[in-house]
Amino acid sequence: MRFLALPLALLLSACGLSPMYAGGGEGRVAASLDAVTVAAIPGQQGWLMRDALVQKLGSGDAGARYRLDVRLDDQLDGLGLLGDDTIGRERRTLRARYRLVDLTTGETLLDATAGSDAGIDVVSSEYATIAAEQTALENLTREVADMIVTNVALKMRSAPRQPAG
């Protein structure tokens, strides 16, 4: 069994994969993400999104080299009419258009979109439905923020190394 383990380990090391956050907090990707400041985003959805992004990226305020601009589109659509012509199900869709801007050159390094949606059951209690809509928004915000941070990290990883300044 030991004879099989060594060749398999050698094959895995030759696959070309490398860790995204090589070097930990001092690595290139982590340091680049820490240098991102998130611009203000209007509305409750914007506050939730900015908070989620800052938690994942860091504040970026001290020594910010990049700015992340985000525009949100939040929609709540009624689906599934019941026999009494009331809505029985809703779909909440959160889409984000975001740009990563290099503050030293003004160049847009990344211009992309991310989005997700969630289904919500409409029940007889208006309070429960409103609470479900709010929970869906909070969950969607975290999902979309994860997508944005992953895409920004991939961009930072593939960007050419910057000279130390």
mmCIF file of N, CA, C and O in Angstrom, residues 17 19 27 31 34 38 50 68 71 82 85 97 100 109 121 134-136 138 147-148:
data_model
loop_
_atom_site.group_PDB
_atom_site.id
_atom_site.type_symbol
_atom_site.label_atom_id
_atom_site.label_comp_id
_atom_site.label_asym_id
_atom_site.label_seq_id
_atom_site.Cartn_x
_atom_site.Cartn_y
_atom_site.Cartn_z
ATOM 1 N N LEU A 17 -2.083 22.819 -9.892
ATOM 2 C CA LEU A 17 -2.906 23.622 -8.996
ATOM 3 C C LEU A 17 -2.019 24.299 -7.958
ATOM 4 O O LEU A 17 -1.029 23.740 -7.509
ATOM 5 N N PRO A 19 -2.423 27.024 -4.385
ATOM 6 C CA PRO A 19 -3.399 27.629 -3.478
ATOM 7 C C PRO A 19 -3.624 29.115 -3.792
ATOM 8 O O PRO A 19 -2.688 29.838 -4.132
ATOM 9 N N GLY A 27 0.523 36.963 1.730
ATOM 10 C CA GLY A 27 0.585 36.599 0.324
ATOM 11 C C GLY A 27 0.048 37.697 -0.576
ATOM 12 O O GLY A 27 -0.594 38.660 -0.133
ATOM 13 N N ALA A 31 -2.940 40.381 0.438
ATOM 14 C CA ALA A 31 -2.518 41.778 0.550
ATOM 15 C C ALA A 31 -3.285 42.653 -0.438
ATOM 16 O O ALA A 31 -3.672 43.781 -0.108
ATOM 17 N N ASP A 34 -6.819 43.189 0.818
ATOM 18 C CA ASP A 34 -6.834 44.122 1.941
ATOM 19 C C ASP A 34 -6.679 45.566 1.473
ATOM 20 O O ASP A 34 -7.009 46.490 2.200
ATOM 21 N N VAL A 38 -14.376 49.595 -0.380
ATOM 22 C CA VAL A 38 -15.693 49.418 -0.997
ATOM 23 C C VAL A 38 -16.430 50.744 -0.916
ATOM 24 O O VAL A 38 -16.634 51.283 0.175
ATOM 25 N N ARG A 50 -22.404 46.173 1.282
ATOM 26 C CA ARG A 50 -21.118 46.779 1.649
ATOM 27 C C ARG A 50 -20.576 46.138 2.919
ATOM 28 O O ARG A 50 -19.390 45.830 3.011
ATOM 29 N N LEU A 68 -13.812 49.298 -5.086
ATOM 30 C CA LEU A 68 -14.840 48.427 -5.630
ATOM 31 C C LEU A 68 -16.152 49.209 -5.648
ATOM 32 O O LEU A 68 -16.652 49.615 -4.601
ATOM 33 N N ARG A 71 -23.234 48.364 -8.011
ATOM 34 C CA ARG A 71 -24.625 48.801 -8.224
ATOM 35 C C ARG A 71 -25.502 47.580 -8.090
ATOM 36 O O ARG A 71 -25.228 46.527 -8.695
ATOM 37 N N LEU A 82 -52.866 31.539 -6.431
ATOM 38 C CA LEU A 82 -53.723 30.545 -5.795
ATOM 39 C C LEU A 82 -55.138 30.674 -6.343
ATOM 40 O O LEU A 82 -55.449 31.590 -7.106
ATOM 41 N N ASP A 85 -56.916 34.039 -6.254
ATOM 42 C CA ASP A 85 -56.169 35.105 -6.921
ATOM 43 C C ASP A 85 -55.160 35.824 -6.022
ATOM 44 O O ASP A 85 -54.841 36.990 -6.240
ATOM 45 N N ARG A 97 -23.766 44.629 -10.321
ATOM 46 C CA ARG A 97 -22.779 45.004 -11.345
ATOM 47 C C ARG A 97 -21.663 45.687 -10.584
ATOM 48 O O ARG A 97 -21.898 46.645 -9.834
ATOM 49 N N LEU A 100 -13.882 46.987 -10.389
ATOM 50 C CA LEU A 100 -12.695 47.150 -9.563
ATOM 51 C C LEU A 100 -11.811 48.166 -10.264
ATOM 52 O O LEU A 100 -11.406 47.960 -11.409
ATOM 53 N N LEU A 109 -10.040 47.492 -13.719
ATOM 54 C CA LEU A 109 -9.378 46.193 -13.823
ATOM 55 C C LEU A 109 -10.376 45.059 -14.016
ATOM 56 O O LEU A 109 -10.031 44.026 -14.590
ATOM 57 N N ASP A 121 -42.087 31.453 0.238
ATOM 58 C CA ASP A 121 -43.493 31.088 0.368
ATOM 59 C C ASP A 121 -44.250 32.250 0.993
ATOM 60 O O ASP A 121 -43.828 32.814 1.998
ATOM 61 N N GLN A 134 -36.993 39.449 4.086
ATOM 62 C CA GLN A 134 -35.783 40.060 4.647
ATOM 63 C C GLN A 134 -34.671 39.030 4.789
ATOM 64 O O GLN A 134 -33.514 39.299 4.449
ATOM 65 N N THR A 135 -35.020 37.844 5.265
ATOM 66 C CA THR A 135 -34.024 36.776 5.400
ATOM 67 C C THR A 135 -33.461 36.393 4.040
ATOM 68 O O THR A 135 -32.247 36.176 3.890
ATOM 69 N N ALA A 136 -34.321 36.330 3.040
ATOM 70 C CA ALA A 136 -33.862 36.019 1.683
ATOM 71 C C ALA A 136 -32.872 37.074 1.200
ATOM 72 O O ALA A 136 -31.840 36.745 0.610
ATOM 73 N N GLU A 138 -30.912 38.996 3.036
ATOM 74 C CA GLU A 138 -29.657 38.848 3.767
ATOM 75 C C GLU A 138 -28.841 37.670 3.231
ATOM 76 O O GLU A 138 -27.627 37.776 3.047
ATOM 77 N N MET A 147 -19.444 35.677 -4.292
ATOM 78 C CA MET A 147 -19.119 35.605 -5.722
ATOM 79 C C MET A 147 -18.205 36.755 -6.133
ATOM 80 O O MET A 147 -17.240 36.560 -6.887
ATOM 81 N N ILE A 148 -18.518 37.954 -5.653
ATOM 82 C CA ILE A 148 -17.727 39.133 -6.000
ATOM 83 C C ILE A 148 -16.298 38.989 -5.474
ATOM 84 O O ILE A 148 -15.328 39.203 -6.200
#
